[in-house]
CSV table of C-alpha atoms in Angstrom, one decimal:
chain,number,residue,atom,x,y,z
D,76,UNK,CA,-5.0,2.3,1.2
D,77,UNK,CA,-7.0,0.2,3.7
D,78,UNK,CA,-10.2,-1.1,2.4
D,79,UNK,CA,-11.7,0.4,5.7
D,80,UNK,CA,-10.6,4.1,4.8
D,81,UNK,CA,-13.1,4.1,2.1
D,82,UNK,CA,-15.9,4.2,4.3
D,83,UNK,CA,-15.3,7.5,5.2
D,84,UNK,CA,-16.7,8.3,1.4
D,85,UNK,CA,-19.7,6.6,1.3
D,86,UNK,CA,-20.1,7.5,4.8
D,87,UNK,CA,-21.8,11.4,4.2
D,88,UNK,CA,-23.3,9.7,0.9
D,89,UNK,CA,-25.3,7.6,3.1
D,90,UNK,CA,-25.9,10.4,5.5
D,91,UNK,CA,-27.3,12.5,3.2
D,92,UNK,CA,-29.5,9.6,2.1
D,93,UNK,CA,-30.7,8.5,5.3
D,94,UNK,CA,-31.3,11.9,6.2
D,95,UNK,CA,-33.8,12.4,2.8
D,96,UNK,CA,-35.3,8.7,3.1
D,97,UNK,CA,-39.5,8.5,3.8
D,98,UNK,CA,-39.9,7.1,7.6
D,99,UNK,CA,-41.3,3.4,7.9
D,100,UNK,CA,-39.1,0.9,7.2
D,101,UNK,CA,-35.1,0.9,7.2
D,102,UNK,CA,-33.1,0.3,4.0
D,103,UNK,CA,-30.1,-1.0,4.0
D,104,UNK,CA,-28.2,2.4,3.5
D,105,UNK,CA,-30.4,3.6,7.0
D,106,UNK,CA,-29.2,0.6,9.0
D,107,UNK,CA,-25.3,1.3,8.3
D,108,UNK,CA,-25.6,5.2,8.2
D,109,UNK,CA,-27.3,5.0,12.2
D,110,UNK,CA,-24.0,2.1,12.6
D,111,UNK,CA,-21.6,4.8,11.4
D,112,UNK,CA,-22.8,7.3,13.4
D,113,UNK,CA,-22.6,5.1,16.9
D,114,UNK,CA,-18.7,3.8,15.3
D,115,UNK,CA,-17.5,7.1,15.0
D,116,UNK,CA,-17.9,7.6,18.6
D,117,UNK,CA,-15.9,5.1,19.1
D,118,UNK,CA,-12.5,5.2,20.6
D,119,UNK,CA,-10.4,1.9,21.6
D,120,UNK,CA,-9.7,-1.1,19.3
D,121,UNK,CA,-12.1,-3.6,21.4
D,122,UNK,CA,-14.9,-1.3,21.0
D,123,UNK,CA,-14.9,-0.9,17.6
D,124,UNK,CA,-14.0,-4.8,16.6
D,125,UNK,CA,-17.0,-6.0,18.9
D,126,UNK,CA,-19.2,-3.3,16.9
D,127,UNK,CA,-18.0,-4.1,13.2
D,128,UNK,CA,-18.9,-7.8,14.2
D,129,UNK,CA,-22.2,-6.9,15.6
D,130,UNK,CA,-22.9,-5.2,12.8
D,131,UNK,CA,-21.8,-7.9,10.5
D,132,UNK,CA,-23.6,-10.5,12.4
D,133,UNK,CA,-27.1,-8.5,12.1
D,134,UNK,CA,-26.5,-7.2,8.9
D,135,UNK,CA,-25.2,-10.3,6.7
D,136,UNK,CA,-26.2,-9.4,3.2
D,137,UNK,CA,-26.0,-5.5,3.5
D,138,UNK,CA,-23.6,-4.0,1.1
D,139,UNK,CA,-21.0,-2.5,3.2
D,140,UNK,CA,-20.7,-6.1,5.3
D,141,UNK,CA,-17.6,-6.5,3.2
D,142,UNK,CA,-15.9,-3.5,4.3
D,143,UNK,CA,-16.9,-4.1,8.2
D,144,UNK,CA,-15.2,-7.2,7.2
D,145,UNK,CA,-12.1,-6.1,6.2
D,146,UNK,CA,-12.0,-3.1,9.1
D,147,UNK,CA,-12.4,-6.4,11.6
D,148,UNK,CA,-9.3,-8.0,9.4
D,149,UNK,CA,-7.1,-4.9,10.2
D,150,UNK,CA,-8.3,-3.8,13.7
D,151,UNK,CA,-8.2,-7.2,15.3
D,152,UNK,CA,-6.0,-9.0,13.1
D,153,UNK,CA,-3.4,-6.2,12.5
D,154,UNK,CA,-3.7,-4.7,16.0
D,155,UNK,CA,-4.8,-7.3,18.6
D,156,UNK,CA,-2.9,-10.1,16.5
D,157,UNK,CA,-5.6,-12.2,16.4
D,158,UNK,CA,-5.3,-13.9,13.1
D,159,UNK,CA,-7.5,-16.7,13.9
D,160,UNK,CA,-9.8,-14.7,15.6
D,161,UNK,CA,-10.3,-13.2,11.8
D,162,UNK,CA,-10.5,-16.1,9.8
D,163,UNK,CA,-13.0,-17.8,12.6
D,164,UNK,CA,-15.1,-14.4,12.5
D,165,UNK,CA,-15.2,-13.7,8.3
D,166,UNK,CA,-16.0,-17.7,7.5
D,167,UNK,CA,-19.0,-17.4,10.2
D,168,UNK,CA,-20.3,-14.1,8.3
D,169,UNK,CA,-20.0,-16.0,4.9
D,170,UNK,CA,-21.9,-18.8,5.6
D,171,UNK,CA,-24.9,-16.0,6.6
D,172,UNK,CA,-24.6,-14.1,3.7
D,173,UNK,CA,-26.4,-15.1,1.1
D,174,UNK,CA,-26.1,-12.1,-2.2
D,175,UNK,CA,-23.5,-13.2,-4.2
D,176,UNK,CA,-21.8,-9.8,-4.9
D,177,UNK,CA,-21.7,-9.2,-0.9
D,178,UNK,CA,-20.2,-13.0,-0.6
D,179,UNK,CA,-18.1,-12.1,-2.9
D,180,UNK,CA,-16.3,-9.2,-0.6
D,181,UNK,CA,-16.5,-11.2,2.5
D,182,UNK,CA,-15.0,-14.1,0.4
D,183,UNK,CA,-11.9,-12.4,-0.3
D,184,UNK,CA,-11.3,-11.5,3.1
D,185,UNK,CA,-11.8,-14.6,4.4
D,186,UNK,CA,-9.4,-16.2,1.4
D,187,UNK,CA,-6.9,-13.8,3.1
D,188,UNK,CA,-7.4,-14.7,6.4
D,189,UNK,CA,-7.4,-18.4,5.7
D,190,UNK,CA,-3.7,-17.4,4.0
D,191,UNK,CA,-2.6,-16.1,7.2
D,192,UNK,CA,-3.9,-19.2,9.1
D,193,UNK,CA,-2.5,-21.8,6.3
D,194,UNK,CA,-5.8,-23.2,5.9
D,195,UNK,CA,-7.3,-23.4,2.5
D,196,UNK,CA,-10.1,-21.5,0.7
D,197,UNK,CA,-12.2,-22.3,-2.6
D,198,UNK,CA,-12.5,-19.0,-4.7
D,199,UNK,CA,-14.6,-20.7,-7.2
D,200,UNK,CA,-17.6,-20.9,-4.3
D,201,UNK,CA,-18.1,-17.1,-4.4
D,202,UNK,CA,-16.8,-16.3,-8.2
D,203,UNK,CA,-19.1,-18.5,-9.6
D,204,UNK,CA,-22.5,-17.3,-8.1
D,205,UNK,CA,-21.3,-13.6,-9.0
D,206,UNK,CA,-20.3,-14.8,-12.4
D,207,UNK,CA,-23.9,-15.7,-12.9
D,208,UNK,CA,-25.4,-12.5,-12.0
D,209,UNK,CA,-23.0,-10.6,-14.4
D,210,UNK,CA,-19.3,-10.2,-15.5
D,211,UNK,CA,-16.5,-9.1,-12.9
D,212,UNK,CA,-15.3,-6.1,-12.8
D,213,UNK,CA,-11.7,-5.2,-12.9
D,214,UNK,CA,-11.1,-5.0,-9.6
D,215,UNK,CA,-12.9,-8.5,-8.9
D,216,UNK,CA,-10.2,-10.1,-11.3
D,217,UNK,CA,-7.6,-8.4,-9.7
D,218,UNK,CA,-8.8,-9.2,-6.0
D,219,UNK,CA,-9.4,-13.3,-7.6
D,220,UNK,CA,-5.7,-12.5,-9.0
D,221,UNK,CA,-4.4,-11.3,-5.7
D,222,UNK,CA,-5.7,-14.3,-3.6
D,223,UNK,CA,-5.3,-16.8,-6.3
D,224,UNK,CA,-1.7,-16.4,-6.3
D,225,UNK,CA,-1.3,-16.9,-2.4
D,226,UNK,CA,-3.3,-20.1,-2.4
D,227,UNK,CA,-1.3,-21.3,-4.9
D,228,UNK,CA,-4.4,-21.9,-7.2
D,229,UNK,CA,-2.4,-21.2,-10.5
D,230,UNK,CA,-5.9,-22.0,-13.0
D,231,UNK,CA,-7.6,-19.7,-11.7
D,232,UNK,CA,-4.5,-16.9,-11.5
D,233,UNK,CA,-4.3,-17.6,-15.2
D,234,UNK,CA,-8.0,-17.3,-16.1
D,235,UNK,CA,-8.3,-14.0,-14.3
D,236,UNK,CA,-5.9,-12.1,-15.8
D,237,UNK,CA,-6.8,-13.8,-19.1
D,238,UNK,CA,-10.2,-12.4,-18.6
D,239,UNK,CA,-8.9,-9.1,-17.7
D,240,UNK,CA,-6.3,-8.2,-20.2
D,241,UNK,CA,-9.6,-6.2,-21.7
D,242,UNK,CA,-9.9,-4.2,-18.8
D,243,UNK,CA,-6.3,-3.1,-18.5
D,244,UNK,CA,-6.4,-0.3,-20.6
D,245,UNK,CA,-6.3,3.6,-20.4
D,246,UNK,CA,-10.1,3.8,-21.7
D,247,UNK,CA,-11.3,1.5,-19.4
D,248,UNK,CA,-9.9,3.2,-16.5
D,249,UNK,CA,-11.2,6.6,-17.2
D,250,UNK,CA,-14.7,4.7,-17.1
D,251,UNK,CA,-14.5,2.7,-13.9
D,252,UNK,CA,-13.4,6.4,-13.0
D,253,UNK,CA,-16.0,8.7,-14.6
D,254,UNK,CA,-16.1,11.4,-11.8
D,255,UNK,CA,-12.3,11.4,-10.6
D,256,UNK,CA,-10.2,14.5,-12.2
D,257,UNK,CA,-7.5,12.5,-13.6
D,258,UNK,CA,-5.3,14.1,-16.6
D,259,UNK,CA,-5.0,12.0,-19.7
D,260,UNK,CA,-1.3,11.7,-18.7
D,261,UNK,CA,-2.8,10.2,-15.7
D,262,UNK,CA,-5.1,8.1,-17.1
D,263,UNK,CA,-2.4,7.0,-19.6
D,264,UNK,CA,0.3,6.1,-16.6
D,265,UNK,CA,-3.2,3.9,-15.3
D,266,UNK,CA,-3.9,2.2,-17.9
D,267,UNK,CA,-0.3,0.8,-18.6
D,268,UNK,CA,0.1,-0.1,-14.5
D,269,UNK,CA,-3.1,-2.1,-15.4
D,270,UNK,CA,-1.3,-3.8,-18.1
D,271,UNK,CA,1.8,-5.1,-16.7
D,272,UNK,CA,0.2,-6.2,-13.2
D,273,UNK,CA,-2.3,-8.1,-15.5
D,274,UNK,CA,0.9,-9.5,-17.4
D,275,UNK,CA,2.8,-10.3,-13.9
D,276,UNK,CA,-0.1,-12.2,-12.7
D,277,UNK,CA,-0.6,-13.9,-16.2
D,278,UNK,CA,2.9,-14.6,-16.5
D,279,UNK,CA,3.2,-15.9,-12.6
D,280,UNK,CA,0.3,-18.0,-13.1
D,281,UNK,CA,1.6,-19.6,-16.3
D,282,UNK,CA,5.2,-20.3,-14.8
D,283,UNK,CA,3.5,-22.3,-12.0
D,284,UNK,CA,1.5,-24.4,-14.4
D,285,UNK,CA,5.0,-25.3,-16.2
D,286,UNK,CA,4.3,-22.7,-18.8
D,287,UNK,CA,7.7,-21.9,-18.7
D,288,UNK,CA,8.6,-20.0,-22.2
D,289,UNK,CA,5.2,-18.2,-22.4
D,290,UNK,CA,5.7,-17.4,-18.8
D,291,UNK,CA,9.2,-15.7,-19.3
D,292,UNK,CA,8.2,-14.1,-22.5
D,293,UNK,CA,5.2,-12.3,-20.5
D,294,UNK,CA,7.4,-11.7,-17.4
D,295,UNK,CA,10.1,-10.1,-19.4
D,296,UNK,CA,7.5,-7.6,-21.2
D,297,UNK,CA,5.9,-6.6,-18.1
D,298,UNK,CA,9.4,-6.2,-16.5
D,299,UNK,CA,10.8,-4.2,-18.8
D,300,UNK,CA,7.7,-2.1,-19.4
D,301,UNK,CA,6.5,-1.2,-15.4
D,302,UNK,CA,6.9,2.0,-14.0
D,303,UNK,CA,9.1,2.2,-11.0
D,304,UNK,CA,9.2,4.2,-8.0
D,305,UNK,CA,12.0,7.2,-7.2
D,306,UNK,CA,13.8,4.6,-5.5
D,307,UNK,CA,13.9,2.1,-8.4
D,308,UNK,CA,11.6,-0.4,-6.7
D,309,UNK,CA,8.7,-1.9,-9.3
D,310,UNK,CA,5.1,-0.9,-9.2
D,311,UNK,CA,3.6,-4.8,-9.6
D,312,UNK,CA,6.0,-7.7,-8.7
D,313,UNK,CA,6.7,-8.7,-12.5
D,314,UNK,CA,10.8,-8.4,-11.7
D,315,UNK,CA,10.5,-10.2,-8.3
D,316,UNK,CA,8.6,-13.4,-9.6
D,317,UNK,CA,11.8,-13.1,-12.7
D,318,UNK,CA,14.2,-13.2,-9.8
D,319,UNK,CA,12.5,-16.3,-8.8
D,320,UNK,CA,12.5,-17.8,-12.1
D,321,UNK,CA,16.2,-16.6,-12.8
D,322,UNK,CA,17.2,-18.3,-9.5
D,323,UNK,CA,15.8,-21.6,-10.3
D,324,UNK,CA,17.3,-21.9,-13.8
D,325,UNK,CA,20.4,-21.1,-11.5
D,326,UNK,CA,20.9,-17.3,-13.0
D,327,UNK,CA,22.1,-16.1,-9.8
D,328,UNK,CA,23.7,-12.8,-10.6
D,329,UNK,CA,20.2,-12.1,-12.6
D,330,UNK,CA,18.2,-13.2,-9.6
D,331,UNK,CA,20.1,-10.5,-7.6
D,332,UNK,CA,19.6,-7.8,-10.2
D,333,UNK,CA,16.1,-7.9,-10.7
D,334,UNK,CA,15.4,-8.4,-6.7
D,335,UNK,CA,17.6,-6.4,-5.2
D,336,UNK,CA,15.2,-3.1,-5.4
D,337,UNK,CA,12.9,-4.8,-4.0
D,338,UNK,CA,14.6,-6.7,-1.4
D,339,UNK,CA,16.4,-3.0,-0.3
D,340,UNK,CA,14.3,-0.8,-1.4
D,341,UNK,CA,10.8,-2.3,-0.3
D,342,UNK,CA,11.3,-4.3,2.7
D,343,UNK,CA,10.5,-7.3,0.8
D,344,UNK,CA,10.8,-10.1,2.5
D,345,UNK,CA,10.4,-12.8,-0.5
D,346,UNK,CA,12.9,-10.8,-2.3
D,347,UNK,CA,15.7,-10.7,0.5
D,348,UNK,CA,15.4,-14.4,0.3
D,349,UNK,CA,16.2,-14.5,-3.4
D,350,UNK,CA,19.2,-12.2,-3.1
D,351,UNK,CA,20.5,-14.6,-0.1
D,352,UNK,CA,20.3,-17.4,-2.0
D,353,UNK,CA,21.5,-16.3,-5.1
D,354,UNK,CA,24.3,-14.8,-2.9
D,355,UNK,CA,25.1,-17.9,-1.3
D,356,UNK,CA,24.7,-19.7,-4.6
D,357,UNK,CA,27.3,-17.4,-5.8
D,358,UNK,CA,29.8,-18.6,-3.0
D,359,UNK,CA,29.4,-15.8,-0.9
D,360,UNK,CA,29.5,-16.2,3.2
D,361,UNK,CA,26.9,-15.2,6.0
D,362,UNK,CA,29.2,-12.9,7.2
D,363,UNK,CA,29.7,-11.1,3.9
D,364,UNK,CA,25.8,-10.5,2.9
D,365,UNK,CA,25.4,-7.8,5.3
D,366,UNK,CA,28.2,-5.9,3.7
D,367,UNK,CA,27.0,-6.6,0.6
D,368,UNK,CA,23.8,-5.2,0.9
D,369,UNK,CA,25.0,-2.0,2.2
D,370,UNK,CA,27.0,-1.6,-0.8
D,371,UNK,CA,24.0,-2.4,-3.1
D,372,UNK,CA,21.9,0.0,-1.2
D,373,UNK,CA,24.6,2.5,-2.0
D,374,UNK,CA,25.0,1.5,-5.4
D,375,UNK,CA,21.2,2.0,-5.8
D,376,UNK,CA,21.1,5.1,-3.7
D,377,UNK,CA,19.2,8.4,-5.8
D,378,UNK,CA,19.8,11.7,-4.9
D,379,UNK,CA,17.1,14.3,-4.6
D,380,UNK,CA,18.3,17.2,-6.7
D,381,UNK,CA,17.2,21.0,-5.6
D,382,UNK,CA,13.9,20.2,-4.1
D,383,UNK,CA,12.3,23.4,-2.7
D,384,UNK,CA,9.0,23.9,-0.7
D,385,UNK,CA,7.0,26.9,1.2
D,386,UNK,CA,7.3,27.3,4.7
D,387,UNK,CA,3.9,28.3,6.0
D,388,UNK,CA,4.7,31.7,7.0
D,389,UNK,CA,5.5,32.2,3.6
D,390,UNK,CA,9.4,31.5,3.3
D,391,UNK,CA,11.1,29.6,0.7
D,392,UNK,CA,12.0,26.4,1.9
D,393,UNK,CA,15.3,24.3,0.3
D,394,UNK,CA,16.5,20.9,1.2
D,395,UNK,CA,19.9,21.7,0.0
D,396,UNK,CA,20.1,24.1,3.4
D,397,UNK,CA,20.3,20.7,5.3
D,398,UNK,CA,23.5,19.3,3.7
D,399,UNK,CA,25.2,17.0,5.8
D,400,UNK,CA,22.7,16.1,8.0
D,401,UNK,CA,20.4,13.2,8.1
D,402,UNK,CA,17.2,13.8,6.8
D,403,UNK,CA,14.0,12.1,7.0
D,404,UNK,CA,11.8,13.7,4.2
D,405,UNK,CA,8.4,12.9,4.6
D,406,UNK,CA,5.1,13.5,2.4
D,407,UNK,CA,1.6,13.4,4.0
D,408,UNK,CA,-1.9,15.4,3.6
D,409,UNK,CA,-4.0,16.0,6.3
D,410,UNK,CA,-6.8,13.7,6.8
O,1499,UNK,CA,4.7,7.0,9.9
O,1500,UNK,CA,2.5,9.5,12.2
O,1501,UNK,CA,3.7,13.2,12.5
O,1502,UNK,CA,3.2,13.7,16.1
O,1503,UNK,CA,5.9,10.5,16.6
O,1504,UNK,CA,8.3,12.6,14.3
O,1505,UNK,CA,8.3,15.2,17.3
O,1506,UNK,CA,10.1,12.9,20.3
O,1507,UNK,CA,12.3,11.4,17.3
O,1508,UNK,CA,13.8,14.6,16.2
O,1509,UNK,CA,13.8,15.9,19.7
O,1510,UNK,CA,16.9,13.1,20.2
O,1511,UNK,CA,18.3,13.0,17.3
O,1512,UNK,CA,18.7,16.4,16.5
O,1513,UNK,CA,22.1,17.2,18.1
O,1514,UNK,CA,23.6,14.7,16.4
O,1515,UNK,CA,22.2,16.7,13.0
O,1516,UNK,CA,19.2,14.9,12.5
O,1517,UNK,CA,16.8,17.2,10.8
O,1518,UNK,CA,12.6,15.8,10.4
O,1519,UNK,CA,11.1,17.5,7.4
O,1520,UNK,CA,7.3,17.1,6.4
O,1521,UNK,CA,6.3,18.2,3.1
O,1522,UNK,CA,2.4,18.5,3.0
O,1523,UNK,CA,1.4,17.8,-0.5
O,1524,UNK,CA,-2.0,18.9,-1.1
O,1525,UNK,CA,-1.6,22.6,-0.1
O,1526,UNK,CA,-4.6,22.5,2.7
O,1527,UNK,CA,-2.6,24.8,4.8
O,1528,UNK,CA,-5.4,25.6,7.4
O,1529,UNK,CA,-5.8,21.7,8.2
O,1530,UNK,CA,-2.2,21.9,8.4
O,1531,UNK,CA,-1.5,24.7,10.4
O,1532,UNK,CA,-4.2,23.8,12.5
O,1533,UNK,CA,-2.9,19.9,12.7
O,1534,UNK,CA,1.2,21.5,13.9
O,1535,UNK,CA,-0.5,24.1,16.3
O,1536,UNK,CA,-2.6,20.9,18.0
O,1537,UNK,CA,0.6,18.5,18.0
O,1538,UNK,CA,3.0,21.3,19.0
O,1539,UNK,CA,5.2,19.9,16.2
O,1540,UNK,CA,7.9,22.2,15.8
O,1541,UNK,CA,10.7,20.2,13.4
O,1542,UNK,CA,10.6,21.5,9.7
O,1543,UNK,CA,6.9,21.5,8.3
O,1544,UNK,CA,6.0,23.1,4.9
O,1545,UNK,CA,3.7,22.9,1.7
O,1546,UNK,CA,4.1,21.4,-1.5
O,1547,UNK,CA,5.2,24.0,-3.9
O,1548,UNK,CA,3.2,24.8,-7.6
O,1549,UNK,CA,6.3,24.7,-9.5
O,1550,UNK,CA,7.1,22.1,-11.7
O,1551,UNK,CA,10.1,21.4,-9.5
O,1552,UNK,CA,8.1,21.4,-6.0
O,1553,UNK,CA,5.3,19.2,-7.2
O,1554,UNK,CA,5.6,16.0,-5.1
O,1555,UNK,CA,3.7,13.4,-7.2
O,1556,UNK,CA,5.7,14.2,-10.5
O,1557,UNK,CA,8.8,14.9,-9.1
O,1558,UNK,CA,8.7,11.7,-7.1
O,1559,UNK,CA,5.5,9.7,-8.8
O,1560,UNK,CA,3.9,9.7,-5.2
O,1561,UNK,CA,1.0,8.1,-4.7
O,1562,UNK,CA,0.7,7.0,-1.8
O,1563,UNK,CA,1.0,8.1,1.9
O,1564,UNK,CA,2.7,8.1,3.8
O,1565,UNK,CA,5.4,7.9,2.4
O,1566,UNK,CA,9.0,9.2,3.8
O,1567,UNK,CA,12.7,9.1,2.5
O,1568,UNK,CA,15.8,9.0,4.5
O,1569,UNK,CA,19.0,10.9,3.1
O,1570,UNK,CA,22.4,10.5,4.6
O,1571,UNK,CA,24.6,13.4,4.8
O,1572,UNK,CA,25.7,12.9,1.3
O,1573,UNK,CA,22.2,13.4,-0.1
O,1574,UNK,CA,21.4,9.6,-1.2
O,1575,UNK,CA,18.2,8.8,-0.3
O,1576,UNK,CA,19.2,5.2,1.5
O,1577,UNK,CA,16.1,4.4,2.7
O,1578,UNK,CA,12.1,4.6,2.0
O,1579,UNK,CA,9.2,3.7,3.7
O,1580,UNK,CA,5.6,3.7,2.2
O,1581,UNK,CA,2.5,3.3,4.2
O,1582,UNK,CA,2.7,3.1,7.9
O,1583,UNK,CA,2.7,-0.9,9.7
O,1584,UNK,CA,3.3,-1.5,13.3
O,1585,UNK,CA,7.1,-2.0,13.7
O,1586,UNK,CA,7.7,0.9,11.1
O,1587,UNK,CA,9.2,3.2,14.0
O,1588,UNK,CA,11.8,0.9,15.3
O,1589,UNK,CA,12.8,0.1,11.6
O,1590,UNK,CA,12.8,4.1,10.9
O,1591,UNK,CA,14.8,4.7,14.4
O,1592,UNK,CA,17.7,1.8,13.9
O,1593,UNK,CA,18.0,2.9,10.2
O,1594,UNK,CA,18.7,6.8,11.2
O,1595,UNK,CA,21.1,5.5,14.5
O,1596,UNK,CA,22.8,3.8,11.4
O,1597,UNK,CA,23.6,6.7,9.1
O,1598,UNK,CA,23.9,9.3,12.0
């Protein structure tokens, strides 16, 4: 999910509380309730990028300057294709803003912009200020983790998911979560996808320092423990960066193993050039990879077994009516 | 990928037995209803069942959306999207031409 969709939440919040504040002056929460109000109005992409960086330009050190960020990131980075544009845009808001937990956000965007651009980007500038006011939370590591990884900045990977191995648990999700109705099955499920993306970072981190046993030893855990999707594909990327490893100790049936639901499955890019690799490593030709895929696909194929639903009109609905046809089944909720 | 798109896509496909079916999972069925009478979407739409063998998110461990399966005629689910990026449609369109 889009850092920008969760505006829509704290949106009416700050509706509601602009709505109830005394008049005189404007907080913070006034000044981007009246901006969500003129946004919503809104309708092409130029419109709303030159408002988010309006806002963000006036409004530096306001809370939600991170997510304006990050809605600039997708709308004229992902739409317009301006990469640059982004990283140009999010390094000129951070060197405005001046609270260390809103630098913070902005930080990360702009560490993932500067990825995009190949330029670099010093985490430790906005972790350290915020590690001053207090302790991270679990998302912060994981965001740290995230970018760490993609600037190649294996210290700080390591020290990250070091530092958040406390967090990953069932108990401490249910408490960054307090209001969410989650069952303890839930919860449970959580807690242990916490766990081995913690490990896969940990273990990713420690392979790139030359770590090599420990790194293995935590790669294999959180490999063989994460939850996978219908499809087969991993929840964190644990089996991917073993593929890696696998390939360069020159394990190249292993490599394609642990990649190839990715790499088929996900549209993963890094993943289909593992398989190739190992493929070609293997002695196989250009010309037979393609055909070799498509077997693997069908290898790896599931079947959906009885699946029923209610038409609206009150009928029950069966996928096993469709036999032989090609079916695209797809699950959405009304927004 | 976005519903409304589905429309023109099953609309050519169809007669070559290409069937579109959108399961909506949280059961909101006047959003819904009100969302296919808007779009004119007229492929197969229906709700997420309350049985344990209708329930999206266990029978599938959905979580996020969208996200859309493609089954060939032997009922294999060959291939799956999750989330929506630009490009997704002509990936989705070559991959049905393929198994149709």
């Amino acid at each position: 999910m889009r850092a920008w969709t969760k505006l829509a939440v704290p949106l009416v919040l700050l509706l509601v509380i602009g709505a109830c504040s005394q008049s005189g002056s404007e907080t913070e929460a006034d000044v981007f309730a009246e901006f969500q109000e003129g946004y919503s109005a809104l309708e092409t992409t130029e419109e709303k990028v030159q408002a988010l960086e309006e806002f963000a330009r006036n409004h530096p050190n306001n809370e939600n300057t991170a997510d304006v960020v990050s809605g600039v990131a997708y709308y004229r980075g992902e739409e317009l294709g301006d990469i640059d544009g982004v990283y140009t845009f999010a390094s000129s808001i951070l060197d405005l803003a001046a609270d260390p937990e809103v630098r913070f956000g902005i930080g990360v965007e702009t560490a993932k912009a500067a990825v995009k651009v190949g330029s670099e980007f010093e985490l430790e500038s906005i972790i350290t200020p915020l590690e001053e006011v207090r302790a991270l939370t679990y998302g912060e590591h994981l965001s740290v983790m995230e970018t760490a990884v993609e600037l190649e900045a294996w210290d700080l990977t390591t020290q990250h998911a070091e530092q958040a191995v406390p967090f990953a648990t069932a108990e401490q999700f249910r408490a960054d979560y307090p209001d969410r109705d989650y069952t303890d099955e839930e919860i449970a499920e959580r807690g242990a996808n916490r766990k081995t993306l913690v490990a896969s970072y940990r273990g990713w981190g420690l392979y790139n320092q030359g770590q090599v046993e420990e790194a293995t030893d935590a790669l294999n855990s959180a490999c063989t423990d994460t939850a996978r999707s219908y499809v087969g594909v991993p929840t964190n990327d644990s089996c991917r960066y073993l593929a890696a490893i696998s390939l360069e100790a020159e394990n190249s049936e292993r490599a394609i193993e642990l990649a190839a639901p990715y790499a088929i499955m996900a549209h993963d890019e890094t993943a289909l050039e593992i398989v190739k690799n190992a493929y070609s490593v293997n002695g196989g030709t250009e010309s037979g990879f393609e055909e070799f895929l498509w077997s693997a696909r069908l290898e790896q194929a599931r079947t959906i077994d009885g699946f029923t639903a209610t038409h609206y009109d009150g009928e029950a609905f069966e996928l096993d009516s469709m036999q032989d046809k090609v079916v695209l089944l797809a699950f959405w909720f009304p927004t | 990928m976005e519903l409304p798109r589905l429309q023109p896509l099953w609309e050519e496909y169809k007669e070559q037995g290409f069937e579109v079916v959108a399961v909506e999972e949280e059961r909101d069925t006047e959003r819904a209803t009100q969302f296919i009478e808007e779009n004119n979407l007229t492929y197969t739409l229906v709700e997420n069942g309350e049985s344990e063998n209708e329930i999206v998110r266990s029978l599938f461990g959905v979580n996020s959306f969208p996200t859309s399966f493609l089954i060939d005629r032997q009922g294999r689910i060959i291939y799956a999207h999750v989330g929506f990026e630009k490009g997704d449609e002509e990936k989705i369109e070559k991959e049905i031409q393929s198994l149709l």
